[in-house]
């Protein structure tokens, strides 16, 4: 499993992490969401052994990444940027990775065959990476990261820049990997990706985790239904009942649509997005209507 406790990290006068704690169980997919500059990259660098925190602890499979040199053997990493050797073949890229982790020749061959089959690239084993599409290169990176059988897999924006259909294929692959018992830590700016894949989600803002729960529960905090002003002139209003959302939309000037609330709505509220707490035109609630702009969950 993955476990972080009270991680703190500063760069000169900037405090990047202010006491971050979380855990990811074997076979669980944990999504870590936040805007640019929130501290996501710093967290990943600490949890993969690339950066030392000022204080706190970072464990993978029970091993301390800060004190145990062998702890990194339990970490698999798929970076946001493609960092494969473009001139080498798919199989050669995997073989080099296996060598770096001390796998025997027989073990490297076995794991290469296994993971290329899992990611659907058996027939492209001999192809130069430079001939592959972006989506196929992502698959190679995932297979490479799993060659040494890590206990934890860190995915940093694994579908960035990919077409929608290719993204869905990568989603299916990631969900399949959970059956292997790997603890998966995912960062993404595609909030619908986290909603579709994650067992639990954490919202990170200014170096602090503001909420951690299942996507369903995070959505439920703000209400099941959203009335959204398509013009963007007024904030969205959230309601537990569809009838209330429809009543709110009906008494507006127009251009308001009613839909199910999404994880993106919950995320935007956590990051400070404005929301109308309740419609002033709902029966019996004329005195309750109030605009809420603090972004807090209700």
PDB file of C-alpha atoms in Angstrom:
ATOM      1  CA  UNK A   1       0.000   0.000   0.000  1.00  0.00           C
ATOM      2  CA  UNK A   2       0.915   3.684  -0.152  1.00  0.00           C
ATOM      3  CA  UNK A   3       0.956   5.811   3.003  1.00  0.00           C
ATOM      4  CA  UNK A   4       1.883   9.460   3.456  1.00  0.00           C
ATOM      5  CA  UNK A   5       1.809  11.128   6.869  1.00  0.00           C
ATOM      6  CA  UNK A   6       2.037  14.874   7.496  1.00  0.00           C
ATOM      7  CA  UNK A   7       4.208  15.604   4.449  1.00  0.00           C
ATOM      8  CA  UNK A   8       5.648  19.114   4.454  1.00  0.00           C
ATOM      9  CA  UNK A   9       7.880  20.647   1.811  1.00  0.00           C
ATOM     10  CA  UNK A  10       9.052  24.191   1.130  1.00  0.00           C
ATOM     11  CA  UNK A  11      11.052  25.740  -1.689  1.00  0.00           C
ATOM     12  CA  UNK A  12      12.779  28.894  -0.405  1.00  0.00           C
ATOM     13  CA  UNK A  13       9.851  31.063   0.743  1.00  0.00           C
ATOM     14  CA  UNK A  14       7.127  28.905  -0.864  1.00  0.00           C
ATOM     15  CA  UNK A  15       5.419  26.232   1.251  1.00  0.00           C
ATOM     16  CA  UNK A  16       4.378  23.605  -1.316  1.00  0.00           C
ATOM     17  CA  UNK A  17       2.947  21.031   1.117  1.00  0.00           C
ATOM     18  CA  UNK A  18       1.529  21.974   4.500  1.00  0.00           C
ATOM     19  CA  UNK A  19       0.927  18.606   6.159  1.00  0.00           C
ATOM     20  CA  UNK A  20      -0.493  16.157   3.619  1.00  0.00           C
ATOM     21  CA  UNK A  21      -1.634  12.696   4.739  1.00  0.00           C
ATOM     22  CA  UNK A  22      -3.324   9.900   2.769  1.00  0.00           C
ATOM     23  CA  UNK A  23      -3.234   6.155   2.202  1.00  0.00           C
ATOM     24  CA  UNK A  24      -3.985   3.911  -0.762  1.00  0.00           C
ATOM     25  CA  UNK A  25      -4.814   0.240  -0.199  1.00  0.00           C
ATOM     26  CA  UNK A  26      -3.738  -2.610  -2.497  1.00  0.00           C
ATOM     27  CA  UNK A  27      -6.104  -2.768  -5.452  1.00  0.00           C
ATOM     28  CA  UNK A  28      -7.454   0.736  -4.764  1.00  0.00           C
ATOM     29  CA  UNK A  29      -7.346   3.650  -7.209  1.00  0.00           C
ATOM     30  CA  UNK A  30      -6.854   6.983  -5.463  1.00  0.00           C
ATOM     31  CA  UNK A  31      -7.269  10.201  -7.478  1.00  0.00           C
ATOM     32  CA  UNK A  32      -5.387  13.296  -6.323  1.00  0.00           C
ATOM     33  CA  UNK A  33      -6.955  16.433  -7.772  1.00  0.00           C
ATOM     34  CA  UNK A  34      -5.934  20.059  -7.586  1.00  0.00           C
ATOM     35  CA  UNK A  35      -5.076  23.079  -9.738  1.00  0.00           C
ATOM     36  CA  UNK A  36      -1.593  23.819 -11.038  1.00  0.00           C
ATOM     37  CA  UNK A  37       0.637  24.814  -8.148  1.00  0.00           C
ATOM     38  CA  UNK A  38      -1.425  22.999  -5.518  1.00  0.00           C
ATOM     39  CA  UNK A  39       1.396  20.562  -4.687  1.00  0.00           C
ATOM     40  CA  UNK A  40       0.540  17.477  -6.779  1.00  0.00           C
ATOM     41  CA  UNK A  41       3.944  17.194  -8.470  1.00  0.00           C
ATOM     42  CA  UNK A  42       5.777  17.722  -5.182  1.00  0.00           C
ATOM     43  CA  UNK A  43       3.719  14.940  -3.611  1.00  0.00           C
ATOM     44  CA  UNK A  44       4.494  12.514  -6.447  1.00  0.00           C
ATOM     45  CA  UNK A  45       8.195  13.344  -6.337  1.00  0.00           C
ATOM     46  CA  UNK A  46       8.282  12.605  -2.611  1.00  0.00           C
ATOM     47  CA  UNK A  47       6.261   9.394  -2.935  1.00  0.00           C
ATOM     48  CA  UNK A  48       8.496   8.093  -5.725  1.00  0.00           C
ATOM     49  CA  UNK A  49      11.729   8.893  -3.888  1.00  0.00           C
ATOM     50  CA  UNK A  50      12.825  11.792  -6.110  1.00  0.00           C
ATOM     51  CA  UNK A  51      12.467  14.547  -3.502  1.00  0.00           C
ATOM     52  CA  UNK A  52      12.912  14.557   0.253  1.00  0.00           C
ATOM     53  CA  UNK A  53      10.242  16.279   2.336  1.00  0.00           C
ATOM     54  CA  UNK A  54      11.150  18.704   5.092  1.00  0.00           C
ATOM     55  CA  UNK A  55       9.210  16.458   7.476  1.00  0.00           C
ATOM     56  CA  UNK A  56       6.705  13.619   7.470  1.00  0.00           C
ATOM     57  CA  UNK A  57       6.870  10.013   6.304  1.00  0.00           C
ATOM     58  CA  UNK A  58       6.365   8.248   2.968  1.00  0.00           C
ATOM     59  CA  UNK A  59       5.853   4.480   2.853  1.00  0.00           C
ATOM     60  CA  UNK A  60       5.308   2.036  -0.016  1.00  0.00           C
ATOM     61  CA  UNK A  61       4.568  -1.603   0.828  1.00  0.00           C
ATOM     62  CA  UNK A  62       5.642  -0.890   4.405  1.00  0.00           C
ATOM     63  CA  UNK A  63       9.071   0.419   3.404  1.00  0.00           C
ATOM     64  CA  UNK A  64      10.252   3.928   4.219  1.00  0.00           C
ATOM     65  CA  UNK A  65      11.165   5.777   1.025  1.00  0.00           C
ATOM     66  CA  UNK A  66      13.249   8.238   3.020  1.00  0.00           C
ATOM     67  CA  UNK A  67      15.407   5.670   4.806  1.00  0.00           C
ATOM     68  CA  UNK A  68      15.281   2.365   2.950  1.00  0.00           C
ATOM     69  CA  UNK A  69      17.193   2.332  -0.390  1.00  0.00           C
ATOM     70  CA  UNK A  70      15.243  -0.736  -1.519  1.00  0.00           C
ATOM     71  CA  UNK A  71      11.874   0.967  -1.019  1.00  0.00           C
ATOM     72  CA  UNK A  72      11.985   2.362  -4.571  1.00  0.00           C
ATOM     73  CA  UNK A  73      11.728  -1.179  -5.896  1.00  0.00           C
ATOM     74  CA  UNK A  74       8.085  -1.085  -4.832  1.00  0.00           C
ATOM     75  CA  UNK A  75       7.359   2.001  -6.955  1.00  0.00           C
ATOM     76  CA  UNK A  76       6.211   2.137 -10.582  1.00  0.00           C
ATOM     77  CA  UNK A  77       5.946   5.529 -12.277  1.00  0.00           C
ATOM     78  CA  UNK A  78       4.244   6.686 -15.483  1.00  0.00           C
ATOM     79  CA  UNK A  79       5.263  10.292 -16.068  1.00  0.00           C
ATOM     80  CA  UNK A  80       3.196  12.911 -17.839  1.00  0.00           C
ATOM     81  CA  UNK A  81       5.805  13.297 -20.564  1.00  0.00           C
ATOM     82  CA  UNK A  82       6.754  10.423 -22.877  1.00  0.00           C
ATOM     83  CA  UNK A  83      10.218   9.366 -21.711  1.00  0.00           C
ATOM     84  CA  UNK A  84      10.753   6.215 -23.726  1.00  0.00           C
ATOM     85  CA  UNK A  85      13.801   5.678 -25.966  1.00  0.00           C
ATOM     86  CA  UNK A  86      12.272   6.407 -29.359  1.00  0.00           C
ATOM     87  CA  UNK A  87      14.978   4.644 -31.361  1.00  0.00           C
ATOM     88  CA  UNK A  88      14.637   1.346 -29.508  1.00  0.00           C
ATOM     89  CA  UNK A  89      11.879  -1.202 -29.923  1.00  0.00           C
ATOM     90  CA  UNK A  90       9.033  -1.661 -27.466  1.00  0.00           C
ATOM     91  CA  UNK A  91      10.583  -4.865 -26.119  1.00  0.00           C
ATOM     92  CA  UNK A  92      14.014  -3.250 -25.779  1.00  0.00           C
ATOM     93  CA  UNK A  93      12.592  -0.415 -23.700  1.00  0.00           C
ATOM     94  CA  UNK A  94      11.033  -2.940 -21.326  1.00  0.00           C
ATOM     95  CA  UNK A  95      14.211  -5.035 -21.228  1.00  0.00           C
ATOM     96  CA  UNK A  96      16.374  -2.060 -20.204  1.00  0.00           C
ATOM     97  CA  UNK A  97      13.946  -1.212 -17.421  1.00  0.00           C
ATOM     98  CA  UNK A  98      14.125  -4.786 -16.161  1.00  0.00           C
ATOM     99  CA  UNK A  99      17.928  -4.658 -16.180  1.00  0.00           C
ATOM    100  CA  UNK A 100      17.893  -1.472 -14.095  1.00  0.00           C
ATOM    101  CA  UNK A 101      15.829  -3.299 -11.473  1.00  0.00           C
ATOM    102  CA  UNK A 102      18.067  -6.345 -11.477  1.00  0.00           C
ATOM    103  CA  UNK A 103      15.736  -8.813 -13.157  1.00  0.00           C
ATOM    104  CA  UNK A 104      17.306 -11.921 -14.663  1.00  0.00           C
ATOM    105  CA  UNK A 105      17.208 -12.438 -18.436  1.00  0.00           C
ATOM    106  CA  UNK A 106      14.515 -15.095 -18.073  1.00  0.00           C
ATOM    107  CA  UNK A 107      12.454 -12.921 -15.743  1.00  0.00           C
ATOM    108  CA  UNK A 108      12.738  -9.935 -18.096  1.00  0.00           C
ATOM    109  CA  UNK A 109      11.475 -12.023 -20.974  1.00  0.00           C
ATOM    110  CA  UNK A 110       8.588 -13.447 -18.945  1.00  0.00           C
ATOM    111  CA  UNK A 111       7.451 -10.076 -17.643  1.00  0.00           C
ATOM    112  CA  UNK A 112       7.806  -8.433 -21.052  1.00  0.00           C
ATOM    113  CA  UNK A 113       5.604 -11.070 -22.662  1.00  0.00           C
ATOM    114  CA  UNK A 114       3.093 -10.837 -19.809  1.00  0.00           C
ATOM    115  CA  UNK A 115       2.726  -7.065 -19.752  1.00  0.00           C
ATOM    116  CA  UNK A 116       2.756  -6.539 -23.494  1.00  0.00           C
ATOM    117  CA  UNK A 117      -0.118  -9.014 -23.651  1.00  0.00           C
ATOM    118  CA  UNK A 118      -1.955  -7.168 -20.854  1.00  0.00           C
ATOM    119  CA  UNK A 119      -1.659  -3.812 -22.647  1.00  0.00           C
ATOM    120  CA  UNK A 120      -2.472  -5.283 -26.064  1.00  0.00           C
ATOM    121  CA  UNK A 121       0.920  -4.741 -27.672  1.00  0.00           C
ATOM    122  CA  UNK A 122       2.229  -8.271 -28.237  1.00  0.00           C
ATOM    123  CA  UNK A 123       2.324  -7.777 -31.998  1.00  0.00           C
ATOM    124  CA  UNK A 124       4.223  -4.485 -31.636  1.00  0.00           C
ATOM    125  CA  UNK A 125       7.035  -5.829 -29.439  1.00  0.00           C
ATOM    126  CA  UNK A 126       9.586  -5.421 -32.241  1.00  0.00           C
ATOM    127  CA  UNK A 127       8.355  -2.028 -33.428  1.00  0.00           C
ATOM    128  CA  UNK A 128      10.423   1.089 -32.826  1.00  0.00           C
ATOM    129  CA  UNK A 129       8.679   3.321 -30.305  1.00  0.00           C
ATOM    130  CA  UNK A 130       8.913   6.277 -32.703  1.00  0.00           C
ATOM    131  CA  UNK A 131       6.494   4.498 -35.052  1.00  0.00           C
ATOM    132  CA  UNK A 132       3.764   4.227 -32.416  1.00  0.00           C
ATOM    133  CA  UNK A 133       0.857   6.587 -31.812  1.00  0.00           C
ATOM    134  CA  UNK A 134       0.602   8.612 -28.609  1.00  0.00           C
ATOM    135  CA  UNK A 135      -1.916   6.206 -27.122  1.00  0.00           C
ATOM    136  CA  UNK A 136       0.271   3.172 -27.817  1.00  0.00           C
ATOM    137  CA  UNK A 137       3.297   4.909 -26.320  1.00  0.00           C
ATOM    138  CA  UNK A 138       1.287   5.463 -23.135  1.00  0.00           C
ATOM    139  CA  UNK A 139       0.563   1.748 -23.038  1.00  0.00           C
ATOM    140  CA  UNK A 140       4.258   0.971 -23.380  1.00  0.00           C
ATOM    141  CA  UNK A 141       5.006   3.301 -20.463  1.00  0.00           C
ATOM    142  CA  UNK A 142       2.453   1.525 -18.294  1.00  0.00           C
ATOM    143  CA  UNK A 143       3.861  -1.898 -19.219  1.00  0.00           C
ATOM    144  CA  UNK A 144       7.398  -0.689 -18.523  1.00  0.00           C
ATOM    145  CA  UNK A 145       6.428   0.697 -15.112  1.00  0.00           C
ATOM    146  CA  UNK A 146       5.038  -2.711 -14.117  1.00  0.00           C
ATOM    147  CA  UNK A 147       7.963  -4.832 -15.319  1.00  0.00           C
ATOM    148  CA  UNK A 148       9.510  -5.097 -11.838  1.00  0.00           C
ATOM    149  CA  UNK A 149       6.153  -5.921 -10.156  1.00  0.00           C
ATOM    150  CA  UNK A 150       5.804  -2.777  -8.019  1.00  0.00           C
ATOM    151  CA  UNK A 151       3.342  -2.601  -5.150  1.00  0.00           C
ATOM    152  CA  UNK A 152       2.382   0.953  -6.098  1.00  0.00           C
ATOM    153  CA  UNK A 153       1.804   2.589  -9.469  1.00  0.00           C
ATOM    154  CA  UNK A 154       1.874   6.378  -9.834  1.00  0.00           C
ATOM    155  CA  UNK A 155       0.105   7.757 -12.902  1.00  0.00           C
ATOM    156  CA  UNK A 156       0.767  11.440 -13.594  1.00  0.00           C
ATOM    157  CA  UNK A 157      -1.743  12.696 -16.182  1.00  0.00           C
ATOM    158  CA  UNK A 158      -1.702   9.359 -18.085  1.00  0.00           C
ATOM    159  CA  UNK A 159      -4.204  10.429 -20.760  1.00  0.00           C
ATOM    160  CA  UNK A 160      -3.161  14.038 -21.359  1.00  0.00           C
ATOM    161  CA  UNK A 161      -3.424  15.016 -25.012  1.00  0.00           C
ATOM    162  CA  UNK A 162      -5.121  11.799 -26.114  1.00  0.00           C
ATOM    163  CA  UNK A 163      -8.296  11.535 -28.188  1.00  0.00           C
ATOM    164  CA  UNK A 164     -11.474  10.581 -26.329  1.00  0.00           C
ATOM    165  CA  UNK A 165     -11.596   7.023 -27.692  1.00  0.00           C
ATOM    166  CA  UNK A 166      -7.931   6.390 -26.815  1.00  0.00           C
ATOM    167  CA  UNK A 167      -8.500   7.829 -23.347  1.00  0.00           C
ATOM    168  CA  UNK A 168     -11.316   5.339 -22.781  1.00  0.00           C
ATOM    169  CA  UNK A 169      -9.014   2.491 -23.817  1.00  0.00           C
ATOM    170  CA  UNK A 170      -6.430   3.644 -21.290  1.00  0.00           C
ATOM    171  CA  UNK A 171      -9.197   3.863 -18.663  1.00  0.00           C
ATOM    172  CA  UNK A 172     -10.114   0.233 -19.315  1.00  0.00           C
ATOM    173  CA  UNK A 173      -6.473  -0.780 -18.990  1.00  0.00           C
ATOM    174  CA  UNK A 174      -6.057   1.089 -15.684  1.00  0.00           C
ATOM    175  CA  UNK A 175      -9.164  -0.549 -14.221  1.00  0.00           C
ATOM    176  CA  UNK A 176      -7.857  -3.937 -15.323  1.00  0.00           C
ATOM    177  CA  UNK A 177      -4.586  -3.278 -13.499  1.00  0.00           C
ATOM    178  CA  UNK A 178      -6.459  -2.962 -10.210  1.00  0.00           C
ATOM    179  CA  UNK A 179      -7.226  -6.673 -10.410  1.00  0.00           C
ATOM    180  CA  UNK A 180      -3.482  -7.268  -9.979  1.00  0.00           C
ATOM    181  CA  UNK A 181      -3.655  -5.783  -6.494  1.00  0.00           C
ATOM    182  CA  UNK A 182      -1.530  -2.751  -7.326  1.00  0.00           C
ATOM    183  CA  UNK A 183      -2.216   0.417  -5.330  1.00  0.00           C
ATOM    184  CA  UNK A 184      -2.779   3.137  -7.946  1.00  0.00           C
ATOM    185  CA  UNK A 185      -2.220   6.862  -7.355  1.00  0.00           C
ATOM    186  CA  UNK A 186      -3.634   9.025 -10.162  1.00  0.00           C
ATOM    187  CA  UNK A 187      -3.321  12.719 -10.914  1.00  0.00           C
ATOM    188  CA  UNK A 188      -5.411  14.202 -13.711  1.00  0.00           C
ATOM    189  CA  UNK A 189      -6.981  17.467 -14.840  1.00  0.00           C
ATOM    190  CA  UNK A 190      -9.816  15.497 -16.452  1.00  0.00           C
ATOM    191  CA  UNK A 191     -12.226  15.440 -13.513  1.00  0.00           C
ATOM    192  CA  UNK A 192     -14.598  13.039 -15.307  1.00  0.00           C
ATOM    193  CA  UNK A 193     -11.649  10.633 -15.496  1.00  0.00           C
ATOM    194  CA  UNK A 194     -11.353  10.610 -11.708  1.00  0.00           C
ATOM    195  CA  UNK A 195     -15.116  10.217 -11.361  1.00  0.00           C
ATOM    196  CA  UNK A 196     -15.101   7.204 -13.678  1.00  0.00           C
ATOM    197  CA  UNK A 197     -12.027   5.461 -12.296  1.00  0.00           C
ATOM    198  CA  UNK A 198     -11.381   6.341  -8.666  1.00  0.00           C
ATOM    199  CA  UNK A 199     -12.453   4.487  -5.555  1.00  0.00           C
ATOM    200  CA  UNK A 200     -11.569   7.582  -3.523  1.00  0.00           C
ATOM    201  CA  UNK A 201     -10.663  11.159  -4.395  1.00  0.00           C
ATOM    202  CA  UNK A 202      -8.688  13.830  -2.559  1.00  0.00           C
ATOM    203  CA  UNK A 203      -8.969  17.550  -3.302  1.00  0.00           C
ATOM    204  CA  UNK A 204      -5.681  19.419  -2.860  1.00  0.00           C
ATOM    205  CA  UNK A 205      -5.651  23.208  -2.514  1.00  0.00           C
ATOM    206  CA  UNK A 206      -2.642  25.357  -1.635  1.00  0.00           C
ATOM    207  CA  UNK A 207      -0.692  22.419  -0.249  1.00  0.00           C
ATOM    208  CA  UNK A 208      -3.522  21.070   1.906  1.00  0.00           C
ATOM    209  CA  UNK A 209      -6.015  18.260   1.350  1.00  0.00           C
ATOM    210  CA  UNK A 210      -9.452  19.825   1.857  1.00  0.00           C
ATOM    211  CA  UNK A 211     -11.567  16.681   1.367  1.00  0.00           C
ATOM    212  CA  UNK A 212     -11.140  12.939   0.835  1.00  0.00           C
ATOM    213  CA  UNK A 213     -14.006  10.568   0.055  1.00  0.00           C
ATOM    214  CA  UNK A 214     -15.627   8.494  -2.651  1.00  0.00           C
ATOM    215  CA  UNK A 215     -16.767  10.392  -5.769  1.00  0.00           C
ATOM    216  CA  UNK A 216     -20.389   9.591  -4.867  1.00  0.00           C
ATOM    217  CA  UNK A 217     -20.070  11.043  -1.360  1.00  0.00           C
ATOM    218  CA  UNK A 218     -18.214  14.155  -2.508  1.00  0.00           C
ATOM    219  CA  UNK A 219     -20.956  14.834  -5.041  1.00  0.00           C
ATOM    220  CA  UNK A 220     -23.635  14.179  -2.437  1.00  0.00           C
ATOM    221  CA  UNK A 221     -22.307  16.925  -0.171  1.00  0.00           C
ATOM    222  CA  UNK A 222     -23.368  19.672  -2.577  1.00  0.00           C
ATOM    223  CA  UNK A 223     -26.589  18.060  -3.862  1.00  0.00           C
ATOM    224  CA  UNK A 224     -27.676  15.561  -6.479  1.00  0.00           C
ATOM    225  CA  UNK A 225     -29.034  18.103  -8.986  1.00  0.00           C
ATOM    226  CA  UNK A 226     -27.535  21.247 -10.480  1.00  0.00           C
ATOM    227  CA  UNK A 227     -29.287  24.217 -12.080  1.00  0.00           C
ATOM    228  CA  UNK A 228     -26.679  25.865 -14.281  1.00  0.00           C
ATOM    229  CA  UNK A 229     -26.858  29.295 -15.899  1.00  0.00           C
ATOM    230  CA  UNK A 230     -25.459  28.677 -19.389  1.00  0.00           C
ATOM    231  CA  UNK A 231     -24.542  32.342 -19.753  1.00  0.00           C
ATOM    232  CA  UNK A 232     -22.229  32.102 -16.756  1.00  0.00           C
ATOM    233  CA  UNK A 233     -23.624  35.313 -15.305  1.00  0.00           C
ATOM    234  CA  UNK A 234     -24.744  33.647 -12.061  1.00  0.00           C
ATOM    235  CA  UNK A 235     -23.315  30.715 -10.106  1.00  0.00           C
ATOM    236  CA  UNK A 236     -24.772  27.234 -10.266  1.00  0.00           C
ATOM    237  CA  UNK A 237     -27.400  26.235  -7.709  1.00  0.00           C
ATOM    238  CA  UNK A 238     -27.429  22.743  -6.202  1.00  0.00           C
ATOM    239  CA  UNK A 239     -30.386  20.787  -4.838  1.00  0.00           C
ATOM    240  CA  UNK A 240     -31.035  17.354  -3.392  1.00  0.00           C
ATOM    241  CA  UNK A 241     -34.339  17.051  -5.274  1.00  0.00           C
ATOM    242  CA  UNK A 242     -34.815  17.397  -9.031  1.00  0.00           C
ATOM    243  CA  UNK A 243     -38.178  19.141  -8.501  1.00  0.00           C
ATOM    244  CA  UNK A 244     -36.475  21.949  -6.565  1.00  0.00           C
ATOM    245  CA  UNK A 245     -33.848  22.359  -9.290  1.00  0.00           C
ATOM    246  CA  UNK A 246     -36.574  22.506 -11.939  1.00  0.00           C
ATOM    247  CA  UNK A 247     -38.532  25.083  -9.906  1.00  0.00           C
ATOM    248  CA  UNK A 248     -35.425  27.215  -9.592  1.00  0.00           C
ATOM    249  CA  UNK A 249     -34.759  27.028 -13.332  1.00  0.00           C
ATOM    250  CA  UNK A 250     -38.383  27.917 -14.129  1.00  0.00           C
ATOM    251  CA  UNK A 251     -38.291  31.180 -12.193  1.00  0.00           C
ATOM    252  CA  UNK A 252     -35.063  32.411 -13.777  1.00  0.00           C
ATOM    253  CA  UNK A 253     -34.903  34.745 -16.777  1.00  0.00           C
ATOM    254  CA  UNK A 254     -33.896  31.868 -19.040  1.00  0.00           C
ATOM    255  CA  UNK A 255     -30.841  29.931 -20.158  1.00  0.00           C
ATOM    256  CA  UNK A 256     -30.765  27.692 -17.076  1.00  0.00           C
ATOM    257  CA  UNK A 257     -30.379  23.958 -17.547  1.00  0.00           C
ATOM    258  CA  UNK A 258     -30.934  21.203 -14.969  1.00  0.00           C
ATOM    259  CA  UNK A 259     -28.613  18.191 -14.846  1.00  0.00           C
ATOM    260  CA  UNK A 260     -27.123  15.668 -12.481  1.00  0.00           C
ATOM    261  CA  UNK A 261     -24.337  17.025 -10.293  1.00  0.00           C
ATOM    262  CA  UNK A 262     -20.853  15.794 -11.236  1.00  0.00           C
ATOM    263  CA  UNK A 263     -17.550  15.412  -9.441  1.00  0.00           C
ATOM    264  CA  UNK A 264     -16.378  18.448 -11.382  1.00  0.00           C
ATOM    265  CA  UNK A 265     -19.065  20.499  -9.634  1.00  0.00           C
ATOM    266  CA  UNK A 266     -17.862  19.263  -6.244  1.00  0.00           C
ATOM    267  CA  UNK A 267     -14.257  19.965  -7.221  1.00  0.00           C
ATOM    268  CA  UNK A 268     -15.004  23.516  -8.357  1.00  0.00           C
ATOM    269  CA  UNK A 269     -16.841  24.205  -5.094  1.00  0.00           C
ATOM    270  CA  UNK A 270     -13.888  22.887  -3.108  1.00  0.00           C
ATOM    271  CA  UNK A 271     -11.538  25.136  -5.103  1.00  0.00           C
ATOM    272  CA  UNK A 272     -13.675  28.193  -4.377  1.00  0.00           C
ATOM    273  CA  UNK A 273     -16.343  28.316  -7.090  1.00  0.00           C
ATOM    274  CA  UNK A 274     -19.482  30.312  -6.337  1.00  0.00           C
ATOM    275  CA  UNK A 275     -22.803  28.592  -5.767  1.00  0.00           C
ATOM    276  CA  UNK A 276     -26.340  29.650  -4.992  1.00  0.00           C
ATOM    277  CA  UNK A 277     -27.318  27.891  -1.789  1.00  0.00           C
ATOM    278  CA  UNK A 278     -31.060  27.799  -2.448  1.00  0.00           C
ATOM    279  CA  UNK A 279     -33.447  29.467  -4.831  1.00  0.00           C
ATOM    280  CA  UNK A 280     -35.347  32.410  -3.372  1.00  0.00           C
ATOM    281  CA  UNK A 281     -38.338  31.625  -5.597  1.00  0.00           C
ATOM    282  CA  UNK A 282     -38.941  28.126  -4.223  1.00  0.00           C
ATOM    283  CA  UNK A 283     -42.218  27.902  -2.266  1.00  0.00           C
ATOM    284  CA  UNK A 284     -41.670  28.508   1.444  1.00  0.00           C
ATOM    285  CA  UNK A 285     -38.039  29.521   0.962  1.00  0.00           C
ATOM    286  CA  UNK A 286     -38.351  33.182   0.062  1.00  0.00           C
ATOM    287  CA  UNK A 287     -36.403  34.162   3.146  1.00  0.00           C
ATOM    288  CA  UNK A 288     -33.840  31.392   2.831  1.00  0.00           C
ATOM    289  CA  UNK A 289     -32.294  32.347  -0.504  1.00  0.00           C
ATOM    290  CA  UNK A 290     -28.735  33.477  -0.195  1.00  0.00           C
ATOM    291  CA  UNK A 291     -25.792  33.569  -2.464  1.00  0.00           C
ATOM    292  CA  UNK A 292     -22.829  31.590  -1.228  1.00  0.00           C
ATOM    293  CA  UNK A 293     -19.426  32.396  -2.691  1.00  0.00           C
ATOM    294  CA  UNK A 294     -17.017  30.858  -0.175  1.00  0.00           C
ATOM    295  CA  UNK A 295     -16.774  27.588  -2.155  1.00  0.00           C
ATOM    296  CA  UNK A 296     -17.373  25.474   0.954  1.00  0.00           C
ATOM    297  CA  UNK A 297     -19.376  22.265   0.963  1.00  0.00           C
ATOM    298  CA  UNK A 298     -22.919  22.526   2.367  1.00  0.00           C
TER     299      UNK A 298
END
